[in-house]
PDB file of N, CA and C in Angstrom:
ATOM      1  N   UNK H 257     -99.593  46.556  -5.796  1.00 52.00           N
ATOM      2  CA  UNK H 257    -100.807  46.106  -6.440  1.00 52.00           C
ATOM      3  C   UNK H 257    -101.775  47.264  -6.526  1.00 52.00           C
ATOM      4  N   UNK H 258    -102.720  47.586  -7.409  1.00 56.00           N
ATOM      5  CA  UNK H 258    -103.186  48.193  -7.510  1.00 56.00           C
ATOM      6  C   UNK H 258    -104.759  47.677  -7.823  1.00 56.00           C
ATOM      7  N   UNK H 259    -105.487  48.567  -7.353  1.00 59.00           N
ATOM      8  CA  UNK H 259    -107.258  48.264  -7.260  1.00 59.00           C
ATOM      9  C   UNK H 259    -107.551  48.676  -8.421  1.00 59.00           C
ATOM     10  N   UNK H 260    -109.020  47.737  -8.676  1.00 57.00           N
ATOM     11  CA  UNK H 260    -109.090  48.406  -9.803  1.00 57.00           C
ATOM     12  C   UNK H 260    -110.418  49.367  -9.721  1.00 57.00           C
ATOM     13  N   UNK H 261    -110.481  50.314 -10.793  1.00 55.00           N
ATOM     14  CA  UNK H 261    -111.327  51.763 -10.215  1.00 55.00           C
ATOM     15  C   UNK H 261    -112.417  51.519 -10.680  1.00 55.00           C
ATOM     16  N   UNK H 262    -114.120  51.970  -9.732  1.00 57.00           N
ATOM     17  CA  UNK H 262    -114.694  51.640 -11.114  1.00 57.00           C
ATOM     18  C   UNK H 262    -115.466  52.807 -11.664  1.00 57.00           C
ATOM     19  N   UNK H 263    -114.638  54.240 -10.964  1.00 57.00           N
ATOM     20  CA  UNK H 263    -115.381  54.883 -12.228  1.00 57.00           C
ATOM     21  C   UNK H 263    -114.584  55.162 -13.436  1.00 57.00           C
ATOM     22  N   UNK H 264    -114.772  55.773 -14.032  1.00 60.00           N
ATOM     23  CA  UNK H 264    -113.960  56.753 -15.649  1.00 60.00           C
ATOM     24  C   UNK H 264    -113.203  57.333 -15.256  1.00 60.00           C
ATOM     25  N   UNK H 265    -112.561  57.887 -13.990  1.00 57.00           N
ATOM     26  CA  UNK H 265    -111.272  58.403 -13.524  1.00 57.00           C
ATOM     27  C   UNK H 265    -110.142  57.776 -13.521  1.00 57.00           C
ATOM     28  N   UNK H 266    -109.191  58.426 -13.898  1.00 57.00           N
ATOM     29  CA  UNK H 266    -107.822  57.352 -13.673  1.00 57.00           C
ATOM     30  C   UNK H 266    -107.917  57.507 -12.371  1.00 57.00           C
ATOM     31  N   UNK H 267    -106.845  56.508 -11.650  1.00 58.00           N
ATOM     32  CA  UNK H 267    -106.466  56.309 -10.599  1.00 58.00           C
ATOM     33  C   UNK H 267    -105.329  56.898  -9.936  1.00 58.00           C
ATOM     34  N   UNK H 268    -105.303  58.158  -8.702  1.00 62.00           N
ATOM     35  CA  UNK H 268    -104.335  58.667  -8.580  1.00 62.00           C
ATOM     36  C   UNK H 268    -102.733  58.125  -8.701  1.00 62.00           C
ATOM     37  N   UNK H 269    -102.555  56.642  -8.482  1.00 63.00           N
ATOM     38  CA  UNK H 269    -101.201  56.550  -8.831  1.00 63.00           C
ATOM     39  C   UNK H 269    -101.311  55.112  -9.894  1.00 63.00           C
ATOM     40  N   UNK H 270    -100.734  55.150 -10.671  1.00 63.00           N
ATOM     41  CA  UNK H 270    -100.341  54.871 -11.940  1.00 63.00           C
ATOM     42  C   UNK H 270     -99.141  54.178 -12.137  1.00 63.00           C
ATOM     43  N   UNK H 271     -99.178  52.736 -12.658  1.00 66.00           N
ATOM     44  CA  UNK H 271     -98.087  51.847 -12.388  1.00 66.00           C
ATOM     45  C   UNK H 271     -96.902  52.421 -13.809  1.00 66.00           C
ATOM     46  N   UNK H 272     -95.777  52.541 -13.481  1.00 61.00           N
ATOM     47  CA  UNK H 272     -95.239  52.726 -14.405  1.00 61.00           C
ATOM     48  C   UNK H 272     -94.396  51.612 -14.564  1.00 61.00           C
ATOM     49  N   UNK H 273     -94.205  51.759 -16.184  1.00 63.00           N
ATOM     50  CA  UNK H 273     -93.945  50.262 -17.119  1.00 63.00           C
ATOM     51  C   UNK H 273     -91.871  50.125 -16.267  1.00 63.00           C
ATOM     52  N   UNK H 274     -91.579  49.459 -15.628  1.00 67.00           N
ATOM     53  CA  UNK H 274     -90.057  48.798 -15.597  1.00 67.00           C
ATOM     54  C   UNK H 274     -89.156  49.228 -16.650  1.00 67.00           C
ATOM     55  N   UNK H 275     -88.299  50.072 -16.400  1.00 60.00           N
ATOM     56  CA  UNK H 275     -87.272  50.100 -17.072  1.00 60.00           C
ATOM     57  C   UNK H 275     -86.462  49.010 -17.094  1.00 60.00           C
ATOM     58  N   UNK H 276     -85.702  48.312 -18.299  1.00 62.00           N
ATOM     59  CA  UNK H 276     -84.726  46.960 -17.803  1.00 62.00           C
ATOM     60  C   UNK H 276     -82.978  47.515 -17.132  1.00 62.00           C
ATOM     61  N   UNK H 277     -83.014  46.969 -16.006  1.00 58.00           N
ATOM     62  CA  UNK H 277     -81.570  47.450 -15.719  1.00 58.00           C
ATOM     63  C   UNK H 277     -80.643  46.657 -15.927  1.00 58.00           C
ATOM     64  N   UNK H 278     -80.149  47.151 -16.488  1.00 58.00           N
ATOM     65  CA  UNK H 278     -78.699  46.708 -17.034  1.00 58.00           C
ATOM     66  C   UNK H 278     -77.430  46.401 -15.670  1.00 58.00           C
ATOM     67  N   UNK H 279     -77.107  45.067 -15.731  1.00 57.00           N
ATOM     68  CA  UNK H 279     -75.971  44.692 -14.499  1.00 57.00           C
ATOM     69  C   UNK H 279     -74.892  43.563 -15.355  1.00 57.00           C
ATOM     70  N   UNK H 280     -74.020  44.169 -14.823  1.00 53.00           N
ATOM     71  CA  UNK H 280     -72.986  43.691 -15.387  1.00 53.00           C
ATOM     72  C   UNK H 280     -72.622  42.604 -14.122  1.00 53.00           C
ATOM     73  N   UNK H 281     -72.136  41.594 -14.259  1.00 53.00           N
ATOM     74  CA  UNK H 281     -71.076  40.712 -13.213  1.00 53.00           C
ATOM     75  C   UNK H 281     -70.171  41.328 -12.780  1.00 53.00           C
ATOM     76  N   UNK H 282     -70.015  40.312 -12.021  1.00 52.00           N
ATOM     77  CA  UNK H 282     -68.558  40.810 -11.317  1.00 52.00           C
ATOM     78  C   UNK H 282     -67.154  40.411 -11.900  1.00 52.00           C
ATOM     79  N   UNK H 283     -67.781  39.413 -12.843  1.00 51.00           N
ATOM     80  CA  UNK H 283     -66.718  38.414 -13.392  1.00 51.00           C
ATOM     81  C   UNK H 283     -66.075  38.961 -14.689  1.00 51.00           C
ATOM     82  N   UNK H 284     -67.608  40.105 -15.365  1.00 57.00           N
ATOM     83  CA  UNK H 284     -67.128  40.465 -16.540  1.00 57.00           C
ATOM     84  C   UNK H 284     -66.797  41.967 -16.093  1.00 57.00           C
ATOM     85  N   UNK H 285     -67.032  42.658 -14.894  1.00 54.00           N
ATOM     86  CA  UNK H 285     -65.857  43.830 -14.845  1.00 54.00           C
ATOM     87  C   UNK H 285     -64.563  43.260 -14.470  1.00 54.00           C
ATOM     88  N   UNK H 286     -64.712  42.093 -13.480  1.00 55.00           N
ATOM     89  CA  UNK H 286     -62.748  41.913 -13.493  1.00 55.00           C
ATOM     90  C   UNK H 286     -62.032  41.606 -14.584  1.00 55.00           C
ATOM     91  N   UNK H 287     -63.299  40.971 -15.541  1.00 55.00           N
ATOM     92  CA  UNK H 287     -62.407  40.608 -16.864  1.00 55.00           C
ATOM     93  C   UNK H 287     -62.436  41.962 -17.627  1.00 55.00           C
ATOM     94  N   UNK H 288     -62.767  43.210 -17.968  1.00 53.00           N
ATOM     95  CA  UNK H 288     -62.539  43.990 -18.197  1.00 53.00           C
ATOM     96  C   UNK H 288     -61.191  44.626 -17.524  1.00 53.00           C
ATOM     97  N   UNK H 289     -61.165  44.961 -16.173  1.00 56.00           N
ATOM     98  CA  UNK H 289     -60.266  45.521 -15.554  1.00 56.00           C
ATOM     99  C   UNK H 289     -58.902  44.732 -15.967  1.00 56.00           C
ATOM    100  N   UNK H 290     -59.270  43.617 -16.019  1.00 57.00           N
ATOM    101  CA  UNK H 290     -57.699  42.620 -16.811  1.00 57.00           C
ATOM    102  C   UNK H 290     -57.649  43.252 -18.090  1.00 57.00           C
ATOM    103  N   UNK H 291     -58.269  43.165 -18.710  1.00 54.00           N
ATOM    104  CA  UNK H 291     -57.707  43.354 -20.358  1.00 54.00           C
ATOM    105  C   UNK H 291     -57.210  45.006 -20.069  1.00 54.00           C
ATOM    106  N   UNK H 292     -57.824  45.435 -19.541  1.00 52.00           N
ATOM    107  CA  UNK H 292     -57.621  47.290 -19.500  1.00 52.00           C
ATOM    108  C   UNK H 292     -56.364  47.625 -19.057  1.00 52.00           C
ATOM    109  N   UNK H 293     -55.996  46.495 -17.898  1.00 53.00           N
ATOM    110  CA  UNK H 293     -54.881  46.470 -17.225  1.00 53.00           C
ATOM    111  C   UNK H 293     -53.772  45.933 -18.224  1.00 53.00           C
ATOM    112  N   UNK H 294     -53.656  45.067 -18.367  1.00 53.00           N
ATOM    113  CA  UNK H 294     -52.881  44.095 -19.398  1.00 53.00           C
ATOM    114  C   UNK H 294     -52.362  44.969 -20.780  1.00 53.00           C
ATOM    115  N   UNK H 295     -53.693  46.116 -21.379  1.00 58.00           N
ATOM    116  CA  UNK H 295     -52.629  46.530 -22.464  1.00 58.00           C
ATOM    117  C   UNK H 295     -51.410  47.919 -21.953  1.00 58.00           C
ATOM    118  N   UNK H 296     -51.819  48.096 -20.684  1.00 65.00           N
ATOM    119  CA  UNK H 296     -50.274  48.780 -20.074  1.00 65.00           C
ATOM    120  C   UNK H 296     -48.668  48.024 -20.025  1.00 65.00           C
ATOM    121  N   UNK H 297     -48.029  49.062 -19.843  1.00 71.00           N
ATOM    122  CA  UNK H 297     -46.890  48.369 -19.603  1.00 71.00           C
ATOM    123  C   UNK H 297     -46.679  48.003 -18.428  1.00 71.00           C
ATOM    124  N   UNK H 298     -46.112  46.642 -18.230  1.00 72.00           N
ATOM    125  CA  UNK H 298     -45.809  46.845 -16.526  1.00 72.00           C
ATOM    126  C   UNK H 298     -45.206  47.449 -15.801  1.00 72.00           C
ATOM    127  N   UNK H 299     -45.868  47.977 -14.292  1.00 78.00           N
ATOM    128  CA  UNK H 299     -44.922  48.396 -12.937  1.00 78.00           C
ATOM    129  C   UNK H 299     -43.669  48.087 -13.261  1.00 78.00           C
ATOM    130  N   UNK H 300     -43.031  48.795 -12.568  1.00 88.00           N
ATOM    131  CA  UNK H 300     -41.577  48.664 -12.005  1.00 88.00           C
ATOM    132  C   UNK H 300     -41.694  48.340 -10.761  1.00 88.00           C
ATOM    133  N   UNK H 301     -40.658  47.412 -10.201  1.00 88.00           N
ATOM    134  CA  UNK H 301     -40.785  47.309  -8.423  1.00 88.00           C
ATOM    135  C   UNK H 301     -40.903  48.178  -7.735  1.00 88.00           C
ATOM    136  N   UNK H 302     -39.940  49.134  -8.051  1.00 89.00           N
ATOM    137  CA  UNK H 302     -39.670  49.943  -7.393  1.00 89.00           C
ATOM    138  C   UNK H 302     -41.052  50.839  -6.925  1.00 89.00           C
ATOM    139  N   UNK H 303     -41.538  51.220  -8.213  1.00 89.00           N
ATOM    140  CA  UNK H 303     -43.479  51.850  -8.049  1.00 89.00           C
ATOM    141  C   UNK H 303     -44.320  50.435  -7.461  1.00 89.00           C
ATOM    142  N   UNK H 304     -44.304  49.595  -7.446  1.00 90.00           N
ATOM    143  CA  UNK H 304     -44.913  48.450  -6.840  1.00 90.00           C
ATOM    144  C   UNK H 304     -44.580  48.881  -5.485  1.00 90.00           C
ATOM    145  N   UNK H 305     -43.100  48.978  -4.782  1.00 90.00           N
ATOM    146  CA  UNK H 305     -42.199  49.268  -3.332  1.00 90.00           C
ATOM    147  C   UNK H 305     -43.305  50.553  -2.825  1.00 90.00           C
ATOM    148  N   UNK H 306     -43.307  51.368  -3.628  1.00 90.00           N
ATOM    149  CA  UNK H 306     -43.777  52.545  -3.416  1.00 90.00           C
ATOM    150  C   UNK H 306     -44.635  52.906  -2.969  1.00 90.00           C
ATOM    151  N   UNK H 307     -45.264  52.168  -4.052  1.00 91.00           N
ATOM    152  CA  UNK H 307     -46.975  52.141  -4.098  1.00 91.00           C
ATOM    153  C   UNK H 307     -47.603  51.427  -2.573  1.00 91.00           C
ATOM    154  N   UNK H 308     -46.777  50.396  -2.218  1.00 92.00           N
ATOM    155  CA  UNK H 308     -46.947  49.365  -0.916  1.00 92.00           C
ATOM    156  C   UNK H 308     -46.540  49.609   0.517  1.00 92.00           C
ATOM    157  N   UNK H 309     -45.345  50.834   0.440  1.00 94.00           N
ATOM    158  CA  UNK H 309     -44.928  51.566   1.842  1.00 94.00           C
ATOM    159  C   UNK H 309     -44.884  52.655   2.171  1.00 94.00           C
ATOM    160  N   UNK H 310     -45.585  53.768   1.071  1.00 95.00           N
ATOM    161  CA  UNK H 310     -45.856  55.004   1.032  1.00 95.00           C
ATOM    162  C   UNK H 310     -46.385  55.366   2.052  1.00 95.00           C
ATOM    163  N   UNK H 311     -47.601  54.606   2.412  1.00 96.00           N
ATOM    164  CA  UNK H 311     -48.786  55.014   2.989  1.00 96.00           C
ATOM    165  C   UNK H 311     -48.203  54.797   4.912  1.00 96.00           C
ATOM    166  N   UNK H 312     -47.650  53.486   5.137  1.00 95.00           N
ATOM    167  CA  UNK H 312     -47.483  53.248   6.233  1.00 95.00           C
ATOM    168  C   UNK H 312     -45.822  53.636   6.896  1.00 95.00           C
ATOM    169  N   UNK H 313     -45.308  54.072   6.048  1.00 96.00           N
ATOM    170  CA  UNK H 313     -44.003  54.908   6.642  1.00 96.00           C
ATOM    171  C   UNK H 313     -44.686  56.255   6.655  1.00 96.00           C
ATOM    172  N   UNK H 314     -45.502  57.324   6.285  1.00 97.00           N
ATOM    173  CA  UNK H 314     -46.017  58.187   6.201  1.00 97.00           C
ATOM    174  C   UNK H 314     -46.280  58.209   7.724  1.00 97.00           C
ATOM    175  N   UNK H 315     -47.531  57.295   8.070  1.00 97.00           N
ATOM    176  CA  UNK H 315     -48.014  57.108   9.175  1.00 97.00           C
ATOM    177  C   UNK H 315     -46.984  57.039   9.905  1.00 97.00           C
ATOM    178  N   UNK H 316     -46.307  56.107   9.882  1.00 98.00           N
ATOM    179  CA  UNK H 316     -45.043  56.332  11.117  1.00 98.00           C
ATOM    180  C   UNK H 316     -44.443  57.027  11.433  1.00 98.00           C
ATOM    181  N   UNK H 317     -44.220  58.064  10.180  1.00 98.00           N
ATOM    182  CA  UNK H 317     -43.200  59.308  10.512  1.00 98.00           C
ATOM    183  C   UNK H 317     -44.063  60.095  11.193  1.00 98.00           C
ATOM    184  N   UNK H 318     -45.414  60.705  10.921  1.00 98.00           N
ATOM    185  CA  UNK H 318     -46.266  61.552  11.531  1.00 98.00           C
ATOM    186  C   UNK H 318     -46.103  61.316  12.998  1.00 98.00           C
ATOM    187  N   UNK H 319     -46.493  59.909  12.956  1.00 98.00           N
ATOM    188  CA  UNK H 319     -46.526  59.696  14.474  1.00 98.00           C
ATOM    189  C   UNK H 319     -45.450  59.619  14.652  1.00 98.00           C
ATOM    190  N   UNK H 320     -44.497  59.430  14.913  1.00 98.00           N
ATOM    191  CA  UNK H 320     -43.050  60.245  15.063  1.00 98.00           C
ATOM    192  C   UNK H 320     -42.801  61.492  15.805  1.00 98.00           C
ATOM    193  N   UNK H 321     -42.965  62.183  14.767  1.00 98.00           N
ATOM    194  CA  UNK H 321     -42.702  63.735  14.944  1.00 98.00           C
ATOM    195  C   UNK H 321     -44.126  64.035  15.914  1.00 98.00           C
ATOM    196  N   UNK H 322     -45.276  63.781  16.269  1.00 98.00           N
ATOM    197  CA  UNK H 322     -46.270  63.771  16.641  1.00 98.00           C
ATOM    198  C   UNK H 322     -45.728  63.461  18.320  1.00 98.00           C
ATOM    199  N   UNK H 323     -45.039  62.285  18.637  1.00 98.00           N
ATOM    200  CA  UNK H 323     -44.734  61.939  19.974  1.00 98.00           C
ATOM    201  C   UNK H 323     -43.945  63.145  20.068  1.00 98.00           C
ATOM    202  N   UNK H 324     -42.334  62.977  19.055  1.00 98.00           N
ATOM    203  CA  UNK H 324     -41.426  63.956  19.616  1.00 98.00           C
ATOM    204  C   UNK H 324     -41.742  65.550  20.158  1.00 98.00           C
ATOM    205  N   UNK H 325     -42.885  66.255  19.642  1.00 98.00           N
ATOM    206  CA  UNK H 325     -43.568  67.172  19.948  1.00 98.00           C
ATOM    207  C   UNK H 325     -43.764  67.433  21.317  1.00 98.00           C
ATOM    208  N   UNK H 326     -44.290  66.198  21.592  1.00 98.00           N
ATOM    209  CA  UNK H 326     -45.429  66.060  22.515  1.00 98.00           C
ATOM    210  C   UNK H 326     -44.019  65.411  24.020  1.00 98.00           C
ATOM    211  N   UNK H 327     -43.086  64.776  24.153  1.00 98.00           N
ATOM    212  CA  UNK H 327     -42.072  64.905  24.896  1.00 98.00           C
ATOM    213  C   UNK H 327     -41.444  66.284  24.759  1.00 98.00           C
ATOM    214  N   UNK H 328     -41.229  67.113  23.706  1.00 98.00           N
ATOM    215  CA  UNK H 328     -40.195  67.954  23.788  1.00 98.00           C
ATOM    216  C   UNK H 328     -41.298  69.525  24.282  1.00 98.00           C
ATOM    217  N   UNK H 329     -42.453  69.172  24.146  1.00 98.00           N
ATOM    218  CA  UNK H 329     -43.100  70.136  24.703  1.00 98.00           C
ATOM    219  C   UNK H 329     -43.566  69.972  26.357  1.00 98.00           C
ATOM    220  N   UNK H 330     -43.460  68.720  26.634  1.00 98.00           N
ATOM    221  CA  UNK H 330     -43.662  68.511  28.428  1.00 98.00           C
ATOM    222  C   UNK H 330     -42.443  68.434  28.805  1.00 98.00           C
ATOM    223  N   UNK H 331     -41.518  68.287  28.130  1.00 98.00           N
ATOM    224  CA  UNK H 331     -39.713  68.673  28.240  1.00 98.00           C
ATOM    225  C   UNK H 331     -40.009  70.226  28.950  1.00 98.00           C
ATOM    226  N   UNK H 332     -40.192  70.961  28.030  1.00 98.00           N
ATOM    227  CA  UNK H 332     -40.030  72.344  27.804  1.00 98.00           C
ATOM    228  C   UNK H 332     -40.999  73.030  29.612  1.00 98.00           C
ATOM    229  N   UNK H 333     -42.200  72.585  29.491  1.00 98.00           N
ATOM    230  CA  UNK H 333     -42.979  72.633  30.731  1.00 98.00           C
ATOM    231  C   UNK H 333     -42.110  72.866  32.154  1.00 98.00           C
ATOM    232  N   UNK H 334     -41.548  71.378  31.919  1.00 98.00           N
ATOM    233  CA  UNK H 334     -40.880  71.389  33.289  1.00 98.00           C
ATOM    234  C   UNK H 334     -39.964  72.275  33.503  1.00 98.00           C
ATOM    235  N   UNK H 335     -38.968  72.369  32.348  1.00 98.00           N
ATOM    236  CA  UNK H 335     -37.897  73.374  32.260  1.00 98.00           C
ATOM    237  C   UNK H 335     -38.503  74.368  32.764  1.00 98.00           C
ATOM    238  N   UNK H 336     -40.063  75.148  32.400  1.00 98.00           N
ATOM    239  CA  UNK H 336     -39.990  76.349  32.735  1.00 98.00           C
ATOM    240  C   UNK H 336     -40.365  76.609  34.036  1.00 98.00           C
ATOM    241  N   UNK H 337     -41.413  74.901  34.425  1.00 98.00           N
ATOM    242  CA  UNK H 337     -41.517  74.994  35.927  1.00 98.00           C
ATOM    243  C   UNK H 337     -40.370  75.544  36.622  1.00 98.00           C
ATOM    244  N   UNK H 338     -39.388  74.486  36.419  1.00 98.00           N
ATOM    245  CA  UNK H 338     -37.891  74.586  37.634  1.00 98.00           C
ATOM    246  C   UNK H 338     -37.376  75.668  37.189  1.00 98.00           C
ATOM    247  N   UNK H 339     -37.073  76.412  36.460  1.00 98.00           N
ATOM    248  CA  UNK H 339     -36.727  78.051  35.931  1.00 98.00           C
ATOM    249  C   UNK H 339     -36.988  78.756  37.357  1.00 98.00           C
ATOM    250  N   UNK H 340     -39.037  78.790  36.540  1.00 98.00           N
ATOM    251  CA  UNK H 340     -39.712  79.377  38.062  1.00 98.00           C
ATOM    252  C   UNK H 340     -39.357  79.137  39.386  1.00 98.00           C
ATOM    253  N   UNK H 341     -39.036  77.931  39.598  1.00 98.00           N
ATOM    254  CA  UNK H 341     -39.205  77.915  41.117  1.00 98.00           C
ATOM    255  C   UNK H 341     -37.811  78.349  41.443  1.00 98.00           C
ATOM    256  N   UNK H 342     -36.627  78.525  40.788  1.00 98.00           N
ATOM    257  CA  UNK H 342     -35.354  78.530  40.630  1.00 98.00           C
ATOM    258  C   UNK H 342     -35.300  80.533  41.449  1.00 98.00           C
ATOM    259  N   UNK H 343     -35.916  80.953  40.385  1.00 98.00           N
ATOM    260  CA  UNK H 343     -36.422  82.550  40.427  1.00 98.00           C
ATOM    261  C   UNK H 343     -36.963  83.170  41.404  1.00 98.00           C
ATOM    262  N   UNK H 344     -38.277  82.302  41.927  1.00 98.00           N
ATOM    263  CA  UNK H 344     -38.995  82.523  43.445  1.00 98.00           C
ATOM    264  C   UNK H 344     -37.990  81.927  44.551  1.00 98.00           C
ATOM    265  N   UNK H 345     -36.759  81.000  44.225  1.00 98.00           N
ATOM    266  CA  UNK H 345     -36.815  80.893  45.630  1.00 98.00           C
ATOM    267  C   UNK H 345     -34.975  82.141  45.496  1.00 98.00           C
ATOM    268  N   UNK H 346     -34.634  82.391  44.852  1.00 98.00           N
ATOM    269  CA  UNK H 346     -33.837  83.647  44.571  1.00 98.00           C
ATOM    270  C   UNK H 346     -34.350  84.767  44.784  1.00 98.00           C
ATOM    271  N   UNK H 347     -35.295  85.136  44.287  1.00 98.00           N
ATOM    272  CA  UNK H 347     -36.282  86.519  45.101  1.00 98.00           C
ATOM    273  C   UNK H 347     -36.265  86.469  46.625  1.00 98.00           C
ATOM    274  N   UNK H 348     -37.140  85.186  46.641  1.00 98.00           N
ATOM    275  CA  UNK H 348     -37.119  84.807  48.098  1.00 98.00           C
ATOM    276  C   UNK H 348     -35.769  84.989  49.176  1.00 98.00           C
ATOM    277  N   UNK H 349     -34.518  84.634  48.715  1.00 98.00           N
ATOM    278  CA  UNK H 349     -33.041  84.690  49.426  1.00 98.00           C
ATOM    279  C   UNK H 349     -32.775  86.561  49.169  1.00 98.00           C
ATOM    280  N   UNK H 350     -33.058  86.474  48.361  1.00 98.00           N
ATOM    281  CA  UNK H 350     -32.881  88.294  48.179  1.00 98.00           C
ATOM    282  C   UNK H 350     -33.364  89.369  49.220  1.00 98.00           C
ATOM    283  N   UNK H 351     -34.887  89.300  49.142  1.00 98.00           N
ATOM    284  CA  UNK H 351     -35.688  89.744  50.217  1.00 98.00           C
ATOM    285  C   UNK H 351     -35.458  89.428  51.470  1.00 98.00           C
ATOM    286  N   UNK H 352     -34.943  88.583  51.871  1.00 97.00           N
ATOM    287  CA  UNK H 352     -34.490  87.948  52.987  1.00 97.00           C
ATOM    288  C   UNK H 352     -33.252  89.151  53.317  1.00 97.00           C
ATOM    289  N   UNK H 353     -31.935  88.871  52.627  1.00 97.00           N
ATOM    290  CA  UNK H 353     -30.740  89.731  52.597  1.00 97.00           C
ATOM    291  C   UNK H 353     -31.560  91.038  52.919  1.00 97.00           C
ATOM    292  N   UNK H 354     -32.373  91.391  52.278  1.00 97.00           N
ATOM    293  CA  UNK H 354     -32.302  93.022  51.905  1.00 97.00           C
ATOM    294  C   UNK H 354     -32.850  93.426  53.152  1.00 97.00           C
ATOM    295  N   UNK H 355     -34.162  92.549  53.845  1.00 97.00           N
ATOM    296  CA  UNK H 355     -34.363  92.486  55.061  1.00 97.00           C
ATOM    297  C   UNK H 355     -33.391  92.851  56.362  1.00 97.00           C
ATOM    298  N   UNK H 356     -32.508  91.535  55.755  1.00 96.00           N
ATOM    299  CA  UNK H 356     -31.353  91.626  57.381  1.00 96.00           C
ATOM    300  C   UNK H 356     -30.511  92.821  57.551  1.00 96.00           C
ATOM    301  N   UNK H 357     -30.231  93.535  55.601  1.00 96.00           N
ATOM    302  CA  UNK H 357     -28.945  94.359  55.827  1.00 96.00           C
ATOM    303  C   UNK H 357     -30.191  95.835  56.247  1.00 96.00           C
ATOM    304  N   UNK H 358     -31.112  95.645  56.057  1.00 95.00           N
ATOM    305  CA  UNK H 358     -32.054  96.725  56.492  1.00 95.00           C
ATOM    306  C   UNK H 358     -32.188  97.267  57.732  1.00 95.00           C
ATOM    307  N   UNK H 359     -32.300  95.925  58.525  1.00 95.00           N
ATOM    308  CA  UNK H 359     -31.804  95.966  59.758  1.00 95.00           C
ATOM    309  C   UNK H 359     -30.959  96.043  60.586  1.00 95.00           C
ATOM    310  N   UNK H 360     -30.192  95.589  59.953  1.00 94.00           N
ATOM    311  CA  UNK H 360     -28.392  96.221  60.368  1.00 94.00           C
ATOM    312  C   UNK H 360     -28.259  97.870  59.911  1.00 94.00           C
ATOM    313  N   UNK H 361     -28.930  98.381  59.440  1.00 93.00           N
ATOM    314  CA  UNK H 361     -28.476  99.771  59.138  1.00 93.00           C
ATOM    315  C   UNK H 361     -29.625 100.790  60.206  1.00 93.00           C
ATOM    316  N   UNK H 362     -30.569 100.274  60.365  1.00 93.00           N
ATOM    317  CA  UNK H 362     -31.819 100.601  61.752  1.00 93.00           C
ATOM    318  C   UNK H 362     -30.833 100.783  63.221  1.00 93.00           C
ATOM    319  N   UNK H 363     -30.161  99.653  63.354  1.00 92.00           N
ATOM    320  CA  UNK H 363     -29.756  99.267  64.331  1.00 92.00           C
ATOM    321  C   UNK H 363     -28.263 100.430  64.603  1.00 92.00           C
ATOM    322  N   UNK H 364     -27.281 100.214  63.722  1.00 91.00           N
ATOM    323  CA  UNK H 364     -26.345 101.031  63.436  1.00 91.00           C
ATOM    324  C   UNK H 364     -26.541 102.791  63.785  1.00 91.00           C
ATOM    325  N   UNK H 365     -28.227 103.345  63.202  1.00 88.00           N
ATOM    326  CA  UNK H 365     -28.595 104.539  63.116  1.00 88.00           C
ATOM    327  C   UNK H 365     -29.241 104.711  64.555  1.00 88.00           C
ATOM    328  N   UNK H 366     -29.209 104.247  65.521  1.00 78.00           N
ATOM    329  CA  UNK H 366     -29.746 104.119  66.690  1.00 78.00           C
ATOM    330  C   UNK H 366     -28.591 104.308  67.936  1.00 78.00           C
TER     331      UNK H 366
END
């Protein structure tokens, strides 16, 4: 709403006249989208099949290969754990040997 002024100045804000907006239904775009649709030829099932399991075999395969990753990489982990410990406790038996025959040759030189 606006006041009205009373001197000879306009009024800093100024009603502007409504543009009419234009709205269409909902009833007359689906009936558009029919006729638009309708002068195509029809789908094939097969693009219907397609069109309907593309999306969610996609997803499944990702996640798929997504798990298998993810086992074959904590697979891989452990493997390299027990490697390691395989290695340290072989060092470990080594040093040991090299120890005893060390001492057998101390002993011998005496």
């Amino acid at each position: 709403m606006s006041r009205p002024t009373t001197n000879k100045m306009s009024p800093l804000r100024t009603t502007l006249p409504r543009l009419p907006v234009f709205r269409r239904s909902i009833l007359t775009l689906s009936q558009l989208r029919q006729y638009s649709s309708s002068s195509q030829k029809p789908t094939s099932q097969t693009g219907v099949f397609y069109k309907a399991w593309t999306r969610p075999v996609a997803k499944t395969a990702l996640l798929a290969v997504f798990v298998y990753q993810l086992a074959y990489w904590g697979w891989s982990k452990l493997e390299v754990d027990d490697i390691k410990e395989q290695k340290k406790a072989e060092i470990i038996r080594l040093e040991a040997q090299v120890k005893k025959l060390q001492d057998e040759k101390r002993r011998e030189e005496k």
